[in-house]
XYZ file of N, CA and C in Angstrom:
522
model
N 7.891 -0.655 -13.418
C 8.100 -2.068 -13.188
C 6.770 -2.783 -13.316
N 6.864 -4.474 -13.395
C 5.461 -4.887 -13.952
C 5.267 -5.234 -12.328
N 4.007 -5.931 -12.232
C 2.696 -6.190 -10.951
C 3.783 -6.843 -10.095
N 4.525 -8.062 -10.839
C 5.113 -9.393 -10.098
C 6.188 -8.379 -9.253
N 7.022 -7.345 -10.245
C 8.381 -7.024 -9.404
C 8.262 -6.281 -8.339
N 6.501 -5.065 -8.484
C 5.894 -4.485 -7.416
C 5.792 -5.112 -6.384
N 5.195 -6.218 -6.319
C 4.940 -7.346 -5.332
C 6.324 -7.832 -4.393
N 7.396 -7.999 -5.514
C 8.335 -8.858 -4.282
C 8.438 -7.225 -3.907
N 9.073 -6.657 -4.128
C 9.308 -4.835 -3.536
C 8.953 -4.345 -2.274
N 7.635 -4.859 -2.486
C 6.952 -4.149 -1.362
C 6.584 -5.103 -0.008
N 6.915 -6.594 -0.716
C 6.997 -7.680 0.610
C 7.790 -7.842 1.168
N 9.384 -7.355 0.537
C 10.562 -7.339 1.098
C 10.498 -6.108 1.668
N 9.727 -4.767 1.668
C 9.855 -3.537 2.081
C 9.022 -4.143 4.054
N 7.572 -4.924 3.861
C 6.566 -4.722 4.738
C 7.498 -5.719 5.489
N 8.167 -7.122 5.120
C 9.200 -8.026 5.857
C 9.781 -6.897 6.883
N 11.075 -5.762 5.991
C 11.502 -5.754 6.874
C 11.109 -4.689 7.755
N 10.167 -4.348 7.486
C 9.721 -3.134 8.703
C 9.113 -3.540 9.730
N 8.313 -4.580 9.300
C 8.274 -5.407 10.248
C 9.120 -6.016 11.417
N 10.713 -6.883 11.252
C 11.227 -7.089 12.001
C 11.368 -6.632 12.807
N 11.351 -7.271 13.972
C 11.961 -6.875 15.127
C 13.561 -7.768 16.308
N 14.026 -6.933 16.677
C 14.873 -8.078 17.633
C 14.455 -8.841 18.295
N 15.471 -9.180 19.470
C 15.351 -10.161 20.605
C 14.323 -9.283 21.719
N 14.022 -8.490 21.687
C 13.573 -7.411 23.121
C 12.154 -6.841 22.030
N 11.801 -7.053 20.535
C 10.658 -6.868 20.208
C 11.102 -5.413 19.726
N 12.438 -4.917 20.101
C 12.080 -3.323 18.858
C 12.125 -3.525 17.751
N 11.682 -2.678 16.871
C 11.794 -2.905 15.497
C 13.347 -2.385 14.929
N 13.496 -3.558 13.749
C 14.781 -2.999 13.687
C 15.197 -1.875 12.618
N 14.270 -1.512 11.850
C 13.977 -0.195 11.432
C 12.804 0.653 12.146
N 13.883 1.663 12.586
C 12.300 2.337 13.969
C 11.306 3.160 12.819
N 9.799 3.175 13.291
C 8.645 3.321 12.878
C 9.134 4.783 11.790
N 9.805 6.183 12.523
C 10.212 7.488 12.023
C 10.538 6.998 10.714
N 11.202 5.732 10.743
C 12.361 5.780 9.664
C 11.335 4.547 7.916
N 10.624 4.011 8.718
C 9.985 3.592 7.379
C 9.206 3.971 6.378
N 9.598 4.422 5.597
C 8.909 5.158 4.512
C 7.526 4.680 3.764
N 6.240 5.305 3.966
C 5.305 4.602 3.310
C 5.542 4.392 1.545
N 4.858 3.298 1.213
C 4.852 2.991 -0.433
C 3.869 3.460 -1.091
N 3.783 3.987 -1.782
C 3.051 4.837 -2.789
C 3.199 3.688 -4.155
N 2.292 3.299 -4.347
C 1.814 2.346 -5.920
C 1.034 3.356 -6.964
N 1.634 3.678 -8.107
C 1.127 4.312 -8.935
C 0.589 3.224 -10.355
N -0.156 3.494 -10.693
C -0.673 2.184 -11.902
C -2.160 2.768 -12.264
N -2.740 2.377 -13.414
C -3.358 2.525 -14.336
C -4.595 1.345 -13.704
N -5.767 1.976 -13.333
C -6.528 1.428 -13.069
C -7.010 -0.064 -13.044
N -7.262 -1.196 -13.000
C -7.378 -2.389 -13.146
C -6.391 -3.128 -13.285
N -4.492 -2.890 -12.914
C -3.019 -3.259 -12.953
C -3.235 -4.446 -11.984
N -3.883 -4.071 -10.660
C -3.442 -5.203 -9.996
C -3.388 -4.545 -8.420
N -2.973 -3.279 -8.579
C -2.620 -3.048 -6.820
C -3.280 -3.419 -5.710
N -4.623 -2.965 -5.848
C -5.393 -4.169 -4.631
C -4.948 -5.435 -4.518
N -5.193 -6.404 -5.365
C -5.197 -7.415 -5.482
C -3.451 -7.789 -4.569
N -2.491 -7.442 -5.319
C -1.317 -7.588 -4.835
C -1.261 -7.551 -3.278
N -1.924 -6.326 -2.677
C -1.656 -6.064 -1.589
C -2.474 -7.384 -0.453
N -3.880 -7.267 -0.868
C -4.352 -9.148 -0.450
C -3.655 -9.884 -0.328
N -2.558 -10.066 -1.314
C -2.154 -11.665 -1.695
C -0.789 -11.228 -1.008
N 0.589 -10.246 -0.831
C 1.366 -9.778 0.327
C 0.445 -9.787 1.499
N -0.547 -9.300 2.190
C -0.945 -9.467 3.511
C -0.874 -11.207 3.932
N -1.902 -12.254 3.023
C -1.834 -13.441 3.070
C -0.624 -14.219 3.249
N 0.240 -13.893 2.534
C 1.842 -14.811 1.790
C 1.760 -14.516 3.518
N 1.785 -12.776 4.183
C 2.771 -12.726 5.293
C 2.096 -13.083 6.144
N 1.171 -13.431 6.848
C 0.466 -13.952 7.614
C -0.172 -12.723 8.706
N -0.646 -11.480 8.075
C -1.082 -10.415 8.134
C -1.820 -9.762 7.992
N -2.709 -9.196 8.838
C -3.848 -7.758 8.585
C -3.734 -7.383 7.011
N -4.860 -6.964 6.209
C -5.165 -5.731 5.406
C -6.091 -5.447 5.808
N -5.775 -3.971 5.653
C -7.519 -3.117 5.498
C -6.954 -2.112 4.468
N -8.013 -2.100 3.946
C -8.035 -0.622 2.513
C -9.583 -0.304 2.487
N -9.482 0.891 2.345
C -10.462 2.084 2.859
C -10.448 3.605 2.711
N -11.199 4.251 2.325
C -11.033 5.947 2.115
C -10.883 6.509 3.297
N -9.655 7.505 3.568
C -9.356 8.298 4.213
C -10.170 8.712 5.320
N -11.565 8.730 5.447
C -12.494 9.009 6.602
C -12.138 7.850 7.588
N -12.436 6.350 7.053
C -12.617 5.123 7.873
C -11.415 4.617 8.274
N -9.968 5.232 8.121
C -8.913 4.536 8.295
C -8.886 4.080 9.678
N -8.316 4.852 10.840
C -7.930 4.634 12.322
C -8.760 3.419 12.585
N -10.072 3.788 12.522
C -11.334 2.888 13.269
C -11.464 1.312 12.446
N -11.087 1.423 11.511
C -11.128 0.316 10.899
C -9.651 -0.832 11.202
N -8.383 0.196 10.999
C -7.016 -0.901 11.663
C -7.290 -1.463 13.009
N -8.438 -0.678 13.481
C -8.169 -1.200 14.998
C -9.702 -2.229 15.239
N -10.765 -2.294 14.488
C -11.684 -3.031 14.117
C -11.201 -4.297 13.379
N -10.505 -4.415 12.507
C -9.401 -5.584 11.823
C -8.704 -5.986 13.336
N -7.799 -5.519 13.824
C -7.223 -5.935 15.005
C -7.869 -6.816 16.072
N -8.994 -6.264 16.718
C -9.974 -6.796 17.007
C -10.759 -8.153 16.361
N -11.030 -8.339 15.288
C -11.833 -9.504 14.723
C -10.691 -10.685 14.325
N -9.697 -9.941 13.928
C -8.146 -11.098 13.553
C -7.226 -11.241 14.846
N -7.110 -10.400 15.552
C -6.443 -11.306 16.785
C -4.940 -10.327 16.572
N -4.832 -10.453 15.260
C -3.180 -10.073 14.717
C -3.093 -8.068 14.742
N -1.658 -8.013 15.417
C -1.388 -6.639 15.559
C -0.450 -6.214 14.637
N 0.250 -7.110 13.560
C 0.536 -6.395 12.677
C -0.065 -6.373 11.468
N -0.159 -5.337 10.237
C -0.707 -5.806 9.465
C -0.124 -4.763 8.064
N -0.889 -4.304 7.308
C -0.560 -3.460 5.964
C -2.156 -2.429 6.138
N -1.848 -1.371 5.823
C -3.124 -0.422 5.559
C -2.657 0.157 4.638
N -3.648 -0.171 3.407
C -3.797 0.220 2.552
C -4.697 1.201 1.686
N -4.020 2.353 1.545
C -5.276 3.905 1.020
C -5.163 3.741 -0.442
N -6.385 3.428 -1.021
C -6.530 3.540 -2.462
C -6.904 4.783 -2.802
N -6.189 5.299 -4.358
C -6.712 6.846 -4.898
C -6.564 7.738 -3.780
N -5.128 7.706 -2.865
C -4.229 8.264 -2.349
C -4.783 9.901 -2.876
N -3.929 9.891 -4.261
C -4.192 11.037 -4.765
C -5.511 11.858 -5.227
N -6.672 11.160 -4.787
C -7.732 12.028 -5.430
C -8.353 12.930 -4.223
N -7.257 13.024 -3.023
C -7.941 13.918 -2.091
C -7.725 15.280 -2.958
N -8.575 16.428 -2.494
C -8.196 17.716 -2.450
C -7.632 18.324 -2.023
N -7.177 19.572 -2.587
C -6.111 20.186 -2.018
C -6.354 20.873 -0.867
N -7.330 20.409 -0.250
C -7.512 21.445 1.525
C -7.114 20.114 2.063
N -6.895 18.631 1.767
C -6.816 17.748 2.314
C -5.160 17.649 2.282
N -4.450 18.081 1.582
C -3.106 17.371 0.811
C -2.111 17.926 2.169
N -2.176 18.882 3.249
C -1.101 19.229 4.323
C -1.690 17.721 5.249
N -2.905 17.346 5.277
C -3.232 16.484 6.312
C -2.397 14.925 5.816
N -2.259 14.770 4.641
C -2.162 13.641 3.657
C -0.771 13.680 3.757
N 0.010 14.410 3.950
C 1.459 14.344 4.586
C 1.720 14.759 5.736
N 0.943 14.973 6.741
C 1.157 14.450 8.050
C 0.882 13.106 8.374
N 0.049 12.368 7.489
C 0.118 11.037 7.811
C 0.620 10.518 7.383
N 1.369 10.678 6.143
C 2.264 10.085 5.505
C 3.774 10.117 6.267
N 3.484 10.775 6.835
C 5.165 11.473 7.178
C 5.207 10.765 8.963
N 3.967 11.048 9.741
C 3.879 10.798 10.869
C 3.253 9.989 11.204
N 2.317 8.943 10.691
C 1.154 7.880 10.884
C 0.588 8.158 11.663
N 0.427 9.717 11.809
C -1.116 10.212 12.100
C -1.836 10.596 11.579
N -3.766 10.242 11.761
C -4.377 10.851 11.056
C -5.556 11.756 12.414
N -5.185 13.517 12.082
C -5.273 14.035 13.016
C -4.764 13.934 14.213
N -5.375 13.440 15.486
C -4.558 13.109 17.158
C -4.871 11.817 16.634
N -5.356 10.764 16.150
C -5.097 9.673 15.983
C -4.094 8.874 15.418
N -3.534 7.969 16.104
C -2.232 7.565 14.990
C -2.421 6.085 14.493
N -2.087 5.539 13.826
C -1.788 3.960 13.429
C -1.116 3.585 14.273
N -1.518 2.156 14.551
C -0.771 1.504 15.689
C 0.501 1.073 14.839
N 1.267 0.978 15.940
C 2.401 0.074 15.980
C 2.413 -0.963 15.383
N 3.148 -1.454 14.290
C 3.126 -2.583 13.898
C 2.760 -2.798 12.371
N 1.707 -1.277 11.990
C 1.023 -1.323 10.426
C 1.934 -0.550 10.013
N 2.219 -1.236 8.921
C 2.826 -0.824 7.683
C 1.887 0.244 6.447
N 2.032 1.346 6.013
C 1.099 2.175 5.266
C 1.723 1.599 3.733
N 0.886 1.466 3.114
C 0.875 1.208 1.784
C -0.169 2.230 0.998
N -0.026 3.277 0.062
C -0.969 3.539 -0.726
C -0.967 3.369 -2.226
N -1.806 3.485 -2.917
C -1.827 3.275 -4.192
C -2.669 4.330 -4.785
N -2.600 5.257 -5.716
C -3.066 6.200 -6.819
C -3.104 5.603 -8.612
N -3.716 6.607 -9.143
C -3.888 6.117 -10.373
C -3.160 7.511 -11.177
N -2.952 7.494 -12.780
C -1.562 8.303 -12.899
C -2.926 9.716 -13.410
N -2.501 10.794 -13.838
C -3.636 11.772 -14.509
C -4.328 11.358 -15.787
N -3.657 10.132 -16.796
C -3.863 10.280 -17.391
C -5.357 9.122 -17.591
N -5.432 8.324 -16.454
C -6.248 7.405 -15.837
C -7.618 8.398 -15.257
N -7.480 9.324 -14.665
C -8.412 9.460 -13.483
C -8.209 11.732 -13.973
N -9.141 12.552 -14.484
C -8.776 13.573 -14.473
C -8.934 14.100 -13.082
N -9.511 13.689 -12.073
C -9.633 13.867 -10.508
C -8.309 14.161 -9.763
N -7.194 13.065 -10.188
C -6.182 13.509 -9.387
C -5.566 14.518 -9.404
N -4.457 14.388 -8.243
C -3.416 15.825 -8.377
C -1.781 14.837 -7.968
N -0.814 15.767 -8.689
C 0.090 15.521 -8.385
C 0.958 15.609 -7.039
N 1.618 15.356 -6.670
C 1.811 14.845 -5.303
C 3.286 16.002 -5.076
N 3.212 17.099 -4.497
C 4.577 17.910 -4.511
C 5.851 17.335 -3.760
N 6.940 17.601 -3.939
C 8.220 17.428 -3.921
C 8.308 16.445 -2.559
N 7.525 17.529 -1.822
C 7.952 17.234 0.129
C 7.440 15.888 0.151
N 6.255 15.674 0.099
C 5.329 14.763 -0.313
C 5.973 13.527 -0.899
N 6.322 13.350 -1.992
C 7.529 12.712 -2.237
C 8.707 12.023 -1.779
N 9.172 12.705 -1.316
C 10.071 12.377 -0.517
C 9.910 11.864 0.888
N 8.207 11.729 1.218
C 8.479 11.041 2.284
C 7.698 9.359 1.974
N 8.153 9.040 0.361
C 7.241 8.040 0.619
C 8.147 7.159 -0.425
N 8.180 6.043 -0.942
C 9.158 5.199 -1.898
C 7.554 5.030 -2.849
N 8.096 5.393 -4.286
C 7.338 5.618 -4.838
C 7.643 4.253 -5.838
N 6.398 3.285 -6.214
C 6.548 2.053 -7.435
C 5.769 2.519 -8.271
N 5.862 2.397 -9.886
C 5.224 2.637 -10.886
C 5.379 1.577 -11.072
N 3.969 1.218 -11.611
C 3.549 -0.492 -12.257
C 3.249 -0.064 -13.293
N 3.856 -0.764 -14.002
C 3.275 -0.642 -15.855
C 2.182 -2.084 -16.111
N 1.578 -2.531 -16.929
C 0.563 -3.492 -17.611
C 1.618 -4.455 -17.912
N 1.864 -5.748 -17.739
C 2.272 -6.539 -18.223
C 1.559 -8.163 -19.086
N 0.965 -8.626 -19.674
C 0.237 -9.640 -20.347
C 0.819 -10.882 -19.872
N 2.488 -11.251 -20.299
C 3.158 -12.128 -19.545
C 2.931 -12.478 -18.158
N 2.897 -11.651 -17.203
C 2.680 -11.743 -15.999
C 1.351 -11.964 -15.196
N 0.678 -10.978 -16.033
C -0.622 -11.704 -15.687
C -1.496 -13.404 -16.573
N -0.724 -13.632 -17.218
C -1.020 -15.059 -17.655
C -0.509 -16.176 -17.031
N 0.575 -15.446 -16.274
C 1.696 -16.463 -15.652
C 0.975 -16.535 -14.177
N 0.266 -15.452 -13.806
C -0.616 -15.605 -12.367
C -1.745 -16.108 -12.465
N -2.672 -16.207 -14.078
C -3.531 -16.718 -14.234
C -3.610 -18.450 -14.399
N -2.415 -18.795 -14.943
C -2.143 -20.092 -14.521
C -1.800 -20.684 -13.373
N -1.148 -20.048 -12.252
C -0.863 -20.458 -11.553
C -2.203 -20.545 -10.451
N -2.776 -19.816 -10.635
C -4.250 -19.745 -9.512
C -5.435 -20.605 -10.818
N -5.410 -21.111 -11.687
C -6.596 -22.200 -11.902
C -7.320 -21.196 -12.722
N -7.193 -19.773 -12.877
C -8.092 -19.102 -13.923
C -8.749 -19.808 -14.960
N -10.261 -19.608 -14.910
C -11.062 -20.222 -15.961
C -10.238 -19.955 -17.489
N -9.966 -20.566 -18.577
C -9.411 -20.561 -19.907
C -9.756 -19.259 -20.406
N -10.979 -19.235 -20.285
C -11.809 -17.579 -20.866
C -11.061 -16.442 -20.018
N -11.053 -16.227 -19.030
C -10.389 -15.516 -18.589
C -8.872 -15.328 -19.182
N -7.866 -16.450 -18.981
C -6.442 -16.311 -19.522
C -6.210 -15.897 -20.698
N -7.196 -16.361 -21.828
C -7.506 -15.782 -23.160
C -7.677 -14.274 -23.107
């Protein structure tokens, strides 16, 4: 799918995991929301997207390598006031494979080690495909399945249509 359809996807995904009722539970419980996995070809857009979903929702981002995660959602929390938000792991896939049982316990459990993500963040990651990055690894079955996976393809249309709409210098849209 192109950048734009990634985008509503995953704002309608972070919307509703977000919700909550009248009493503040969520109305999809935390077990049950599946992190998003963004696959795309280096320079597509996925950062960027995920900025501009945190903003639209009136929400936390942080994106960061796997060491700085915990300390940083809760450092964002702290300086913004706001307890919900999106955490976002770029190049997901370029951990190693002594890393990849830990990389689906957090995927699976929103823990990293005894630390967990608070309540309220939504996990978003994004990777690049093999044929982008010879670093990565493919992501096995289990792995998979605990995450809703978007492939973004390059679109020209779409990014001209965002370049107009945000004031892009001419040189640029060209």
């Amino acid at each position: 799918m192109d950048i734009k359809r990634a985008k509503q996807e995953i704002e309608h995904a972070v919307k509703a995991y977000l919700a909550v009722d009248d009493t503040g539970t969520p109305l999809i419980p935390p077990i049950r929301q599946r992190p998003i996995l963004l696959m795309g070809p280096p320079g597509v857009g996925k950062t960027q997207i995920m900025e501009q979903i945190a903003q639209e929702c009136g929400i936390a981002l942080v994106a960061y390598t796997m060491s700085e995660i915990i300390a940083s959602v809760y450092d964002k929390m702290e300086q913004t006031g706001l307890e919900h938000g999106i955490l976002f792991i770029d190049e997901i896939n370029c951990v190693s494979e002594t890393l990849a049982p830990t990389m689906l316990q957090f995927l699976q459990c929103k823990t990293f080690g005894n630390q967990a993500v608070p309540a309220g963040w939504v996990i978003v990651a994004a990777g690049n495909p093999p044929e982008y990055n010879k670093s990565v690894r493919d992501f096995d079955l289990v792995t998979l399945d605990r995450v809703r996976r978007i492939d973004i393809e390059p679109n020209l249309a779409v990014w001209q249509e965002y370049a107009r709409a945000h004031s892009l210098h001419p040189a640029v849209q060209a």
